[in-house]
PDB file of C-alpha atoms in Angstrom:
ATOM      1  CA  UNK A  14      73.925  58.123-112.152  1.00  0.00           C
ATOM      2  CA  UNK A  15      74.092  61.833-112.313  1.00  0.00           C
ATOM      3  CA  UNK A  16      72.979  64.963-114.405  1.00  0.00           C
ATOM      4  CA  UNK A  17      74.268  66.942-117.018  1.00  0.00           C
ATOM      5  CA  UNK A  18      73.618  69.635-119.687  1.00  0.00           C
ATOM      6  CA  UNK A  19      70.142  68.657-119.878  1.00  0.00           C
ATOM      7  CA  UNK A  20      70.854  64.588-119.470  1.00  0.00           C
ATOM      8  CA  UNK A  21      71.413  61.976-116.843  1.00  0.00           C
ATOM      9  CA  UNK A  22      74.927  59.804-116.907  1.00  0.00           C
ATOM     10  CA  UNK A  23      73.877  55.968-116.644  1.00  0.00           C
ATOM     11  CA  UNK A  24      75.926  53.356-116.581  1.00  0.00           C
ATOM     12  CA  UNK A  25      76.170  51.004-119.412  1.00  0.00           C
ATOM     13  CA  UNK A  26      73.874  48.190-117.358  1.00  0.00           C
ATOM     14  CA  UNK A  27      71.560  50.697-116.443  1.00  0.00           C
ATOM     15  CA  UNK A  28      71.006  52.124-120.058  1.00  0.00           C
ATOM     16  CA  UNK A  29      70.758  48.138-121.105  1.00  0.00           C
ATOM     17  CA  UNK A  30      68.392  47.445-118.062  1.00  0.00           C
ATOM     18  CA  UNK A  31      65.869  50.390-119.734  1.00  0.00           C
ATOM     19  CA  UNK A  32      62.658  48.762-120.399  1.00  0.00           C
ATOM     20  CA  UNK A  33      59.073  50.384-120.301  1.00  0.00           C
ATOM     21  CA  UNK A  34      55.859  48.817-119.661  1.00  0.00           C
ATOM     22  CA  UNK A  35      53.450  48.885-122.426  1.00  0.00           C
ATOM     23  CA  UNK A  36      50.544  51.296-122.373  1.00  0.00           C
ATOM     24  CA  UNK A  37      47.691  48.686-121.060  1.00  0.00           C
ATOM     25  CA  UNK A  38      50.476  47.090-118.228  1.00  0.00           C
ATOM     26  CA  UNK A  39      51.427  51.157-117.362  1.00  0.00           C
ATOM     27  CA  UNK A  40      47.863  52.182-116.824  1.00  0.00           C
ATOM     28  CA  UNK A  41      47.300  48.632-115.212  1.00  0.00           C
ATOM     29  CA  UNK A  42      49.869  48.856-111.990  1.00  0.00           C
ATOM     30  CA  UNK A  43      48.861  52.857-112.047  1.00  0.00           C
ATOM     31  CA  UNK A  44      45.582  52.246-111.108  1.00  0.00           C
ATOM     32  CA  UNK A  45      46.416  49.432-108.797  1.00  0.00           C
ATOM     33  CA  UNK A  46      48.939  51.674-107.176  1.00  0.00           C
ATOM     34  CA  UNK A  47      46.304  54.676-106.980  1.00  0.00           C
ATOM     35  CA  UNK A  48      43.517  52.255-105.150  1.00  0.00           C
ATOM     36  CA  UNK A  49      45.959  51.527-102.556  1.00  0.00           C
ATOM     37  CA  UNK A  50      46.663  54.651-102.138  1.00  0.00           C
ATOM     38  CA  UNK A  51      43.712  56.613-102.263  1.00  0.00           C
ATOM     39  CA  UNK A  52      42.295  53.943 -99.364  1.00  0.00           C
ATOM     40  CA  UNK A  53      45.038  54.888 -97.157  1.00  0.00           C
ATOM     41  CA  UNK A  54      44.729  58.165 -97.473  1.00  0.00           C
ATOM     42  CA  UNK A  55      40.591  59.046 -97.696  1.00  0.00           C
ATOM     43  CA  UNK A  56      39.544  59.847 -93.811  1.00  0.00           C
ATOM     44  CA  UNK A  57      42.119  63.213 -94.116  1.00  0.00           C
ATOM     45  CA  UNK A  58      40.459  63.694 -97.477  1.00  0.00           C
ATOM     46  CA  UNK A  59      37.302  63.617 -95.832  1.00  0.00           C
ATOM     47  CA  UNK A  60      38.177  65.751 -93.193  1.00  0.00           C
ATOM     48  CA  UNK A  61      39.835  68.202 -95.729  1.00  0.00           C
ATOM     49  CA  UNK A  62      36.484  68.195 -97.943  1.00  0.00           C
ATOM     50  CA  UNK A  63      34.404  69.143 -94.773  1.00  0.00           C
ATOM     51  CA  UNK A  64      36.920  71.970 -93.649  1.00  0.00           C
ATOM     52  CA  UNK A  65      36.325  73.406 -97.284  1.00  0.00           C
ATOM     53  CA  UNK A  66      32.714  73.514 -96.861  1.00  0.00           C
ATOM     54  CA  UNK A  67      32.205  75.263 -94.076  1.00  0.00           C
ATOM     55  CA  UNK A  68      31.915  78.662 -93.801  1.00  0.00           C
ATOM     56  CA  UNK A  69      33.191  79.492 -90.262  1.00  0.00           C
ATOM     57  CA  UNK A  70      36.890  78.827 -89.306  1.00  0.00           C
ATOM     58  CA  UNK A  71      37.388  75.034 -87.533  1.00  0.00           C
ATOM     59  CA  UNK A  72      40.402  72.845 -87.322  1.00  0.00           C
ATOM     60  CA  UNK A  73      40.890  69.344 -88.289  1.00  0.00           C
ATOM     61  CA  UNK A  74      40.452  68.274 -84.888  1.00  0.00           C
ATOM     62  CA  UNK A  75      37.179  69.313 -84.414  1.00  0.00           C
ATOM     63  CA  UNK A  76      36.268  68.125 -88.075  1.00  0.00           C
ATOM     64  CA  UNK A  77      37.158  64.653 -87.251  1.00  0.00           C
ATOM     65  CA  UNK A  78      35.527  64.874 -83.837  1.00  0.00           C
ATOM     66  CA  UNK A  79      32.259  66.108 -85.514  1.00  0.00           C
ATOM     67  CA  UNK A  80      32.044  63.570 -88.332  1.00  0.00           C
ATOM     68  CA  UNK A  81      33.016  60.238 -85.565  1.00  0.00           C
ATOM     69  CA  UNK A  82      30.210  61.926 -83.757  1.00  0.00           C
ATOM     70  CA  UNK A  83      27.912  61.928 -85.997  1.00  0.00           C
ATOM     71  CA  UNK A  84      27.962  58.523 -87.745  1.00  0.00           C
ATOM     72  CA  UNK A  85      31.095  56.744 -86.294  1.00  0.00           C
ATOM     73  CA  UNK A  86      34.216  55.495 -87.917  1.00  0.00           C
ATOM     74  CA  UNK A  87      32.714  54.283 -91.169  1.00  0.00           C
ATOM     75  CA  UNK A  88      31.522  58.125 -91.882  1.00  0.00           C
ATOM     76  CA  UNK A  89      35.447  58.768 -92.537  1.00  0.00           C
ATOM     77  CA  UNK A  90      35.075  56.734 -95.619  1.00  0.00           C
ATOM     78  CA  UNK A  91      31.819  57.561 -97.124  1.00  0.00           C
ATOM     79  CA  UNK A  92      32.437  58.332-100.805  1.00  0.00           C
ATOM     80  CA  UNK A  93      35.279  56.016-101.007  1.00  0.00           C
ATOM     81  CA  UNK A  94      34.222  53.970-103.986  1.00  0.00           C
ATOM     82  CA  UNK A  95      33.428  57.105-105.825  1.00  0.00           C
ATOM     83  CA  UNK A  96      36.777  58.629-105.141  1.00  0.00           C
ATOM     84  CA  UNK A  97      38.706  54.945-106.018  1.00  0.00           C
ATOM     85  CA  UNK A  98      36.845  54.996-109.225  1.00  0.00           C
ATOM     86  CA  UNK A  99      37.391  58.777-109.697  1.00  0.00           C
ATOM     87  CA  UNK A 100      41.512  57.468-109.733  1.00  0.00           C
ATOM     88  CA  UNK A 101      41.157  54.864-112.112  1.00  0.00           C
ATOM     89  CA  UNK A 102      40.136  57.415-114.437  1.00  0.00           C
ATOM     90  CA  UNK A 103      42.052  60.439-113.004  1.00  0.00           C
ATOM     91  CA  UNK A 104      45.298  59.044-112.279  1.00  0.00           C
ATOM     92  CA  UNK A 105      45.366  56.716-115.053  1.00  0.00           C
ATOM     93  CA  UNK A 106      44.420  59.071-117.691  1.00  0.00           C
ATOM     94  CA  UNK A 107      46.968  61.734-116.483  1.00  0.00           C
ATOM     95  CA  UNK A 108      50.056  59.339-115.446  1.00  0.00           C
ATOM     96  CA  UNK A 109      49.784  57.554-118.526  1.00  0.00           C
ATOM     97  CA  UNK A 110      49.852  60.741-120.790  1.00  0.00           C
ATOM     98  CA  UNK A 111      52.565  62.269-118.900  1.00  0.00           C
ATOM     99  CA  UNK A 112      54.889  59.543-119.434  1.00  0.00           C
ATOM    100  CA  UNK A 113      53.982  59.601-123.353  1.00  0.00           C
ATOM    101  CA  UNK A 114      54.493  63.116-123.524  1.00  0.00           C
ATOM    102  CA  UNK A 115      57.317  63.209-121.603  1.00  0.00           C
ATOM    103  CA  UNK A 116      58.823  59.888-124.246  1.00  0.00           C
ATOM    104  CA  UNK A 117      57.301  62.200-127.175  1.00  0.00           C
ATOM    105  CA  UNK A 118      59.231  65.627-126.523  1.00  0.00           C
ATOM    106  CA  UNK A 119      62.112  63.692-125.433  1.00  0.00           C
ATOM    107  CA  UNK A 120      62.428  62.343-128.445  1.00  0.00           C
ATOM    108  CA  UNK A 121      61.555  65.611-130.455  1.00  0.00           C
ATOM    109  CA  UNK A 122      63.899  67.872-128.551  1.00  0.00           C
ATOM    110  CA  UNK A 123      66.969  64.427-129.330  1.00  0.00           C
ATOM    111  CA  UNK A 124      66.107  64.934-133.078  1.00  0.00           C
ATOM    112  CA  UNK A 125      66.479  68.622-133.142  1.00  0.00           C
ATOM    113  CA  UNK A 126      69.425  68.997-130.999  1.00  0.00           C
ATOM    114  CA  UNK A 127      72.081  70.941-132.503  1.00  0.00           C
ATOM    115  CA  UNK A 128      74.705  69.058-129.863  1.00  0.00           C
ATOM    116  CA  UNK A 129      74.561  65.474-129.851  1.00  0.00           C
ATOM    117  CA  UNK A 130      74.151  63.344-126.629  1.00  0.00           C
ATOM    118  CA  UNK A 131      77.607  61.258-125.809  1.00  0.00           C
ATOM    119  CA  UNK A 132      77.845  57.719-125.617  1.00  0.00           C
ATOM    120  CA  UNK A 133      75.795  56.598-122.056  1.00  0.00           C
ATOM    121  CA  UNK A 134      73.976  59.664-121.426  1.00  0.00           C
ATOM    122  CA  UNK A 135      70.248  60.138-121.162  1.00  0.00           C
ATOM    123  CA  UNK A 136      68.245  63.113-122.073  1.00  0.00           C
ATOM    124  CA  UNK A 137      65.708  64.902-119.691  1.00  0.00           C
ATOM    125  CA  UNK A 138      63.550  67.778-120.283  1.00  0.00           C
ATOM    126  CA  UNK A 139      63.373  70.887-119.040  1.00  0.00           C
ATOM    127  CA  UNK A 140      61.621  72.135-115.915  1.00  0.00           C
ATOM    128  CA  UNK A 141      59.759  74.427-117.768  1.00  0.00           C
ATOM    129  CA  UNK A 142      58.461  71.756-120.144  1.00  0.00           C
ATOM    130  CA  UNK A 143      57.873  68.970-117.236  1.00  0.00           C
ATOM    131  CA  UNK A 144      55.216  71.489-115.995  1.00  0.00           C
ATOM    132  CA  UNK A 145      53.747  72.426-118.912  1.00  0.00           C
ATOM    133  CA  UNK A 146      52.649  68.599-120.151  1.00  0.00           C
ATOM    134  CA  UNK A 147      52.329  67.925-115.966  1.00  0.00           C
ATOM    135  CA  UNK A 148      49.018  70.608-116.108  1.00  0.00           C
ATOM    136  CA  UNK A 149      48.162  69.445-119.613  1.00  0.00           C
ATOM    137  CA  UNK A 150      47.921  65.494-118.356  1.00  0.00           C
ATOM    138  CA  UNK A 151      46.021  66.661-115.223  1.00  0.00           C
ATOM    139  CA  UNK A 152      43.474  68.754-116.479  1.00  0.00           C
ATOM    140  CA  UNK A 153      42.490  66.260-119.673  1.00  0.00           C
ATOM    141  CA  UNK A 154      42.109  63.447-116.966  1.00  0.00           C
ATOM    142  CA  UNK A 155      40.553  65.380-114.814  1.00  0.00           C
ATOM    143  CA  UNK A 156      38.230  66.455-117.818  1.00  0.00           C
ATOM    144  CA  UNK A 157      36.513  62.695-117.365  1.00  0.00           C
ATOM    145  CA  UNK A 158      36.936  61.826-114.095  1.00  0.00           C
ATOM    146  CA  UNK A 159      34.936  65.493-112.658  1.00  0.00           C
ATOM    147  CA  UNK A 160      31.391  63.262-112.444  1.00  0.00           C
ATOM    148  CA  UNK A 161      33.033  60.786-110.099  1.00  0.00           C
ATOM    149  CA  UNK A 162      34.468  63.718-107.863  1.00  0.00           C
ATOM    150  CA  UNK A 163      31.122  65.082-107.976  1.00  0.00           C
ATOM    151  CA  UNK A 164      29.522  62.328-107.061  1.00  0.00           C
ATOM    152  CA  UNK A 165      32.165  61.956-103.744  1.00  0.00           C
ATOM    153  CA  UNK A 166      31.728  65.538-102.766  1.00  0.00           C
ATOM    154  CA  UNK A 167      28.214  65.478-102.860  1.00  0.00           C
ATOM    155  CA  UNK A 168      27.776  61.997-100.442  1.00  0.00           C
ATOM    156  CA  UNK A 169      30.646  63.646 -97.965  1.00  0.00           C
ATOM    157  CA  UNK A 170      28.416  66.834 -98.124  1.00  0.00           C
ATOM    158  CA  UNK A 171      25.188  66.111 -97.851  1.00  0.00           C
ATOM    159  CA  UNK A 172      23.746  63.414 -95.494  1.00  0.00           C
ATOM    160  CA  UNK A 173      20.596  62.670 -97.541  1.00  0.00           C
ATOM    161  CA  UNK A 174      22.652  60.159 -99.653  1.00  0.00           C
ATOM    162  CA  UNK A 175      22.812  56.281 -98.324  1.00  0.00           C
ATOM    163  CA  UNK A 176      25.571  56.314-100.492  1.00  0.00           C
ATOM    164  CA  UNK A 177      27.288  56.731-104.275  1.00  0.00           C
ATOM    165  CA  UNK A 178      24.401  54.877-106.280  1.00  0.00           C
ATOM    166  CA  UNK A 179      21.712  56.515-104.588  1.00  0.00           C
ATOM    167  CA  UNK A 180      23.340  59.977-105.196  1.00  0.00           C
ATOM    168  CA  UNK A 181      24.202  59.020-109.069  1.00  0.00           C
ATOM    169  CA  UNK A 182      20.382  58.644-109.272  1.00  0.00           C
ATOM    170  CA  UNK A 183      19.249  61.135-107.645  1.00  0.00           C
ATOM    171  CA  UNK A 184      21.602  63.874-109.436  1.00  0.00           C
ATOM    172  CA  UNK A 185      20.165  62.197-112.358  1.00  0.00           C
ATOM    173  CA  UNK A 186      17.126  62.641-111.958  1.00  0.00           C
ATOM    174  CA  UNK A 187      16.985  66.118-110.540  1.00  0.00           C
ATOM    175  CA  UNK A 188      19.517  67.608-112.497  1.00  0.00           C
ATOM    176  CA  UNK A 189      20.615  65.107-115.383  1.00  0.00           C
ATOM    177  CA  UNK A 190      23.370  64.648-117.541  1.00  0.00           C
ATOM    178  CA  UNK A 191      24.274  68.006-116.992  1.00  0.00           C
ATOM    179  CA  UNK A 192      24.268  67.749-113.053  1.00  0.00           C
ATOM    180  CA  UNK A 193      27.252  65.783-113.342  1.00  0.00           C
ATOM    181  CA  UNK A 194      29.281  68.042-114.832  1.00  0.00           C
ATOM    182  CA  UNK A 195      28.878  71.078-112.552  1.00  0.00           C
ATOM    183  CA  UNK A 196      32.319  72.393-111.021  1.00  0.00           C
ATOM    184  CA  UNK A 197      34.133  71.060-113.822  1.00  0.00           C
ATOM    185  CA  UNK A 198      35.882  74.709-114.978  1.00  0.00           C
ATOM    186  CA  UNK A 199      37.520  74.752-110.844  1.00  0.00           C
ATOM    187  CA  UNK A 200      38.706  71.099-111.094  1.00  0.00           C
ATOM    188  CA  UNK A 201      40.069  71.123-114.548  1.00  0.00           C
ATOM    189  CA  UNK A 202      41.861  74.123-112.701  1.00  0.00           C
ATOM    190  CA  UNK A 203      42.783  72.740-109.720  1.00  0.00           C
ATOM    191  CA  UNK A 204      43.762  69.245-111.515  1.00  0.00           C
ATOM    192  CA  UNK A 205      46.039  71.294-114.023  1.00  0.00           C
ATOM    193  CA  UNK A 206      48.056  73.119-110.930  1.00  0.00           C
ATOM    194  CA  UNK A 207      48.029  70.040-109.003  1.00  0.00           C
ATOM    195  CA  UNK A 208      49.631  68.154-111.399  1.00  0.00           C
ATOM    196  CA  UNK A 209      51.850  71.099-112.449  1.00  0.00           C
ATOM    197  CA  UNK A 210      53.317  70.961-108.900  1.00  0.00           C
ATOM    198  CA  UNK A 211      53.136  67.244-108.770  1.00  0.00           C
ATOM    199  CA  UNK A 212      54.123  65.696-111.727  1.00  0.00           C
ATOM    200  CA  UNK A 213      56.410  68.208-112.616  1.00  0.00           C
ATOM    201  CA  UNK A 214      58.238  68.359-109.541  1.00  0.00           C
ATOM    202  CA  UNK A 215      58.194  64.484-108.506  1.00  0.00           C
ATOM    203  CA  UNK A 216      60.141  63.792-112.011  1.00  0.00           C
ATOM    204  CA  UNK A 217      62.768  67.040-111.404  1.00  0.00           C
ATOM    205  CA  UNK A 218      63.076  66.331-107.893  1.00  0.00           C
ATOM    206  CA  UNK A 219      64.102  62.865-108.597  1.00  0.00           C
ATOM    207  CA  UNK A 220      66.747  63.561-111.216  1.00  0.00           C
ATOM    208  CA  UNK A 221      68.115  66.420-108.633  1.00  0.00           C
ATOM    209  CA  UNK A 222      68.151  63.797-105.907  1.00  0.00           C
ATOM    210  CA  UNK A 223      70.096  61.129-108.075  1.00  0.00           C
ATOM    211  CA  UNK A 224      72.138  63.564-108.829  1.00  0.00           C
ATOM    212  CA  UNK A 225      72.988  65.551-105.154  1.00  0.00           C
ATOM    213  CA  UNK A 226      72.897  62.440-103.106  1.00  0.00           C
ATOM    214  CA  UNK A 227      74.779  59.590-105.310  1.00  0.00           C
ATOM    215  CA  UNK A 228      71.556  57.385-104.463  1.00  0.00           C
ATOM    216  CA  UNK A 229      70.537  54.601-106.586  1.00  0.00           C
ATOM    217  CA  UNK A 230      67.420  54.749-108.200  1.00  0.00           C
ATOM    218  CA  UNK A 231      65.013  53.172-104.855  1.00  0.00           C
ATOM    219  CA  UNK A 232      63.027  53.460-101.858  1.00  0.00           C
ATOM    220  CA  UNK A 233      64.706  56.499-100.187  1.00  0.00           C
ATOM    221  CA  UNK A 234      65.253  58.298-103.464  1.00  0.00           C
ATOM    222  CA  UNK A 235      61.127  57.385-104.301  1.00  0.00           C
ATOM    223  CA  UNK A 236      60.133  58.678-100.611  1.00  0.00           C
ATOM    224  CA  UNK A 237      62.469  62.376-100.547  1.00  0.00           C
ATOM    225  CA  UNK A 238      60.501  62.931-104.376  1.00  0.00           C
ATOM    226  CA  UNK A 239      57.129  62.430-103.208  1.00  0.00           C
ATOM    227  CA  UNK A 240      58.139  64.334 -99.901  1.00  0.00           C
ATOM    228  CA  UNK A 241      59.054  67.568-102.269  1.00  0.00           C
ATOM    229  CA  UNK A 242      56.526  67.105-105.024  1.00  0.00           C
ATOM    230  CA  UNK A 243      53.300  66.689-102.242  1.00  0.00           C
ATOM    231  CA  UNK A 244      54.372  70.084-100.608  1.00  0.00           C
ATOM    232  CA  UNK A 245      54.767  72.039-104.182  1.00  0.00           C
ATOM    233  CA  UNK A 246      51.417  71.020-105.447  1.00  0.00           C
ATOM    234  CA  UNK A 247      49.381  71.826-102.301  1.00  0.00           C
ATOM    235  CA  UNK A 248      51.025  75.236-102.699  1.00  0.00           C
ATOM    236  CA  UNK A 249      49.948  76.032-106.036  1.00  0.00           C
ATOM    237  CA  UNK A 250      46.748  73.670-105.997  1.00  0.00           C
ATOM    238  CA  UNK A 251      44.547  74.483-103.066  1.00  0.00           C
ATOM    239  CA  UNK A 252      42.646  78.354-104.015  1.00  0.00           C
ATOM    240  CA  UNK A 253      41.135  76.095-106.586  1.00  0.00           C
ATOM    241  CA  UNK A 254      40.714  72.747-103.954  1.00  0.00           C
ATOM    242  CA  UNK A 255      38.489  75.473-102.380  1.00  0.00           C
ATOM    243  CA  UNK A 256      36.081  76.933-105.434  1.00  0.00           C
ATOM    244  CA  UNK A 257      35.870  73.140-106.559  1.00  0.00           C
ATOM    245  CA  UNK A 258      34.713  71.823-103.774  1.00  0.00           C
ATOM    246  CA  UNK A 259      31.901  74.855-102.655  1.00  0.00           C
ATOM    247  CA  UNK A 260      31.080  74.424-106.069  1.00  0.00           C
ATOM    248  CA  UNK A 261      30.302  70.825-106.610  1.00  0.00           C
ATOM    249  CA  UNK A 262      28.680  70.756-103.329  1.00  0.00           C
ATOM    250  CA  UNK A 263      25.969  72.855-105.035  1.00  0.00           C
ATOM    251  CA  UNK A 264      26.373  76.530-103.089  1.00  0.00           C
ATOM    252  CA  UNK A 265      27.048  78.284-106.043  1.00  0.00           C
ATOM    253  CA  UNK A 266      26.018  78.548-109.598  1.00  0.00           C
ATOM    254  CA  UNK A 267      29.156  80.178-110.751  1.00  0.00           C
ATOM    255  CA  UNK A 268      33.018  80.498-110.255  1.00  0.00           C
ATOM    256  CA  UNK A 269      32.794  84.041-110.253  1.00  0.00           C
ATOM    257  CA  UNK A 270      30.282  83.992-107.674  1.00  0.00           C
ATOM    258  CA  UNK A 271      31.923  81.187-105.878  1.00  0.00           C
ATOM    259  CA  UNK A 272      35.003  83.154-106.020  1.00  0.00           C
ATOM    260  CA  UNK A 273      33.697  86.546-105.034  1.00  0.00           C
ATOM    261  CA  UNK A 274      31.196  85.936-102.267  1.00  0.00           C
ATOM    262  CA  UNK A 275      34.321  83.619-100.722  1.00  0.00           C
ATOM    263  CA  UNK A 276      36.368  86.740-100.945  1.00  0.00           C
ATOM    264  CA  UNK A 277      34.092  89.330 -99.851  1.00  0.00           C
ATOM    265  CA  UNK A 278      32.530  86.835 -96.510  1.00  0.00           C
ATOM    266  CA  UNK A 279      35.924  85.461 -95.847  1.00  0.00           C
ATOM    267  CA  UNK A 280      38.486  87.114 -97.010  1.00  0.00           C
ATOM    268  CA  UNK A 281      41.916  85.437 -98.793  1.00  0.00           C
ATOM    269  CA  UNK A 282      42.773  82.832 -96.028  1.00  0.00           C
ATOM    270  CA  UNK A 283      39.426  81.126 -96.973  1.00  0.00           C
ATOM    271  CA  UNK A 284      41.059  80.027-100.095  1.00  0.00           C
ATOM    272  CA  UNK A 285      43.582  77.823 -98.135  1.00  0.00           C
ATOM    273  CA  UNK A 286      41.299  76.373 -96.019  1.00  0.00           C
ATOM    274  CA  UNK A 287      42.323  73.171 -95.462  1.00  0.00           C
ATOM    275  CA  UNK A 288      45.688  73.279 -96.217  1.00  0.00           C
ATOM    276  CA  UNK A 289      47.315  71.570 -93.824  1.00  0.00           C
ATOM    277  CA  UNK A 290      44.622  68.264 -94.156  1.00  0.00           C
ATOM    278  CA  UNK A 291      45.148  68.946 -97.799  1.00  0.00           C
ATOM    279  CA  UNK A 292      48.895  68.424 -97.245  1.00  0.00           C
ATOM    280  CA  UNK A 293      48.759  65.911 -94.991  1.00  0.00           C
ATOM    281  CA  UNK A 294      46.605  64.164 -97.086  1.00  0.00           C
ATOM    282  CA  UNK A 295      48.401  64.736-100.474  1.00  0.00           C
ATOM    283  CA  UNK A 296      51.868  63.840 -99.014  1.00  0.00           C
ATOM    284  CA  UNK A 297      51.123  60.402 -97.560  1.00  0.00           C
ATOM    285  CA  UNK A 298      48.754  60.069-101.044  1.00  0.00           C
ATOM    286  CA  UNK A 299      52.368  60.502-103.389  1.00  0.00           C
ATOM    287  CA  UNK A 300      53.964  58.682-101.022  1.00  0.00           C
ATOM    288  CA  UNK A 301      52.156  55.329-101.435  1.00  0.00           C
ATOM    289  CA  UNK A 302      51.554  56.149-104.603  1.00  0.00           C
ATOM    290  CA  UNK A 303      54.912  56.505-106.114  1.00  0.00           C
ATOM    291  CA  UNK A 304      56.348  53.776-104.237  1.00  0.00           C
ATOM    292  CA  UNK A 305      53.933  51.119-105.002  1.00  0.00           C
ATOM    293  CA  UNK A 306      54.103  52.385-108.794  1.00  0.00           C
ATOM    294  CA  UNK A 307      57.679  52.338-108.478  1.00  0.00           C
ATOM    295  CA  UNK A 308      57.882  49.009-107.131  1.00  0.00           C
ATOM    296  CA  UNK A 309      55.180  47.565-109.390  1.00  0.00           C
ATOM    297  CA  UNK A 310      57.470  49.132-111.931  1.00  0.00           C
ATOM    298  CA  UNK A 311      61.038  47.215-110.375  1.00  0.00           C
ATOM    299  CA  UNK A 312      58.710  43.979-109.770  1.00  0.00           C
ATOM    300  CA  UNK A 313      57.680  43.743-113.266  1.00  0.00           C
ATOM    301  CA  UNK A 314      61.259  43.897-114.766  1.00  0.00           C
ATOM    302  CA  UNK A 315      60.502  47.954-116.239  1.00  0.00           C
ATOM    303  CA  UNK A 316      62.430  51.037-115.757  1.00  0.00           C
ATOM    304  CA  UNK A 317      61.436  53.555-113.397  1.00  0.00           C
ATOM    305  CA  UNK A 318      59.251  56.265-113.662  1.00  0.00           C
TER     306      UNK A 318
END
């Protein structure tokens, strides 16, 4: 397989082998691949959330230190069934419209071609457009899963909490319906660029890999993608990973003051706070994640992503 002009060469048992899953089986193994995932993954999430919210510089060392001492092991994962549910919605949502925006311009930009595909290629979209329906996926899922994240920032946050139900009714009752939507401008943000850098550059990256290395569509080709696309995204994502979290922990009242008082107390580095957990933690994240999908995907008899 291999790229060109805007297409990917397959061979005549790989274009006959093309078979998607339909929308209920897609969102189906995408939320079973996100659960496993985001389990794996949570204890550097929790250290990363607890870097973010504090205002003095400390490392991940001492972060993880500070948290073991203070309620053992099982504090790593407090707010995990907030954050598993927050992916159902989340990644569902914004996986699932990717791939049917992705099948939808594909199909517009075939029809108004002025030069006709040959026999056995496949088209691809540009870069350009990968990213724009990438941030447009993430921040509409991220649009209705933002009381879930809430909900996770606040247990990791604040100690008060025995746990997710007891912090769903307290916001409610304190704040209301309108508690649970507070931070939602940042992580509609932050969701967006994530997914720009993610989505966006998981899908290029693979086509340039298939292309440069003369690898079959599988494991390693799944792994070097997920390598590429968790670096890009923590890049462009983590200024807002910052203001979303201070703000849904409930220190601010606004993103301008979020923003400014960060900038004035802290100065710019503040706003990658946590970048390294937030790599390490959004690297191994797209790595089980795409692989499981992508193996859900092979398992099931369906074309890749």
């Amino acid at each position: 397989m291999g790229e060109a002009n805007g297409s990917l060469l397959m061979s005549p048992q790989e274009k006959k082998d093309e078979k998607a899953p339909s929308k209920l089986v897609r969102f189906f193994l995408i939320d079973i691949s996100a659960a496993a995932s985001e389990t794996v993954t949570y204890p550097i999430d929790y250290v990363k959330t607890r870097m973010q919210l504090a205002t003095h510089r400390v490392g991940p060392i001492t972060t993880l230190t500070n948290a073991v001492k203070e309620g053992g092991i099982r504090t790593l994962y407090r707010g995990l069934p907030a954050s598993v549910l927050r992916h159902w919605v989340y990644t569902g949502i914004r996986i699932s419209l990717y791939e049917q925006l992705r099948a939808s311009l594909l199909e517009y930009n075939t029809a108004h071609s002025k030069t006709p595909l040959p026999e056995g290629e496949k088209a691809v979209l540009p870069f350009w457009q990968k990213c724009v329906i990438g941030a447009s996926a993430g921040g509409v899922g991220q649009l209705f899963a933002t009381p879930t994240d809430l909900v996770k920032v606040r247990v990791i946050s604040d100690r008060q909490f025995k746990g997710v139900v007891h912090c769903v009714k307290h916001i409610w009752a304190k704040e209301g319906a309108r508690g649970f939507a507070v931070g939602c401008g940042p992580n509609v943000l932050r969701a967006s660029l994530v997914n720009l850098g993610e989505l966006s550059s998981y899908d290029h990256s693979k086509q340039l890999v298939l292309k440069f290395t003369g690898l079959k569509d599988g494991l390693m080709v799944h792994l070097l993608s997920a390598i590429c696309s968790g670096f890009v995204s923590t890049v462009v994502s983590c200024p807002a990973d910052v203001l979303k979290t201070r703000m849904m922990s409930g220190k601010y009242t606004s993103i301008a003051k979020c923003l400014s008082q960060t900038a004035k107390d802290e100065g710019f580095r503040a706003f990658y706070k946590g970048f390294f957990p937030t790599w390490a933690r959004l690297g191994p994240w797209q790595l089980v994640f795409w692989v499981t999908y992508e193996s859900c995907r092979k398992l099931g008899g369906y074309s890749g992503f």
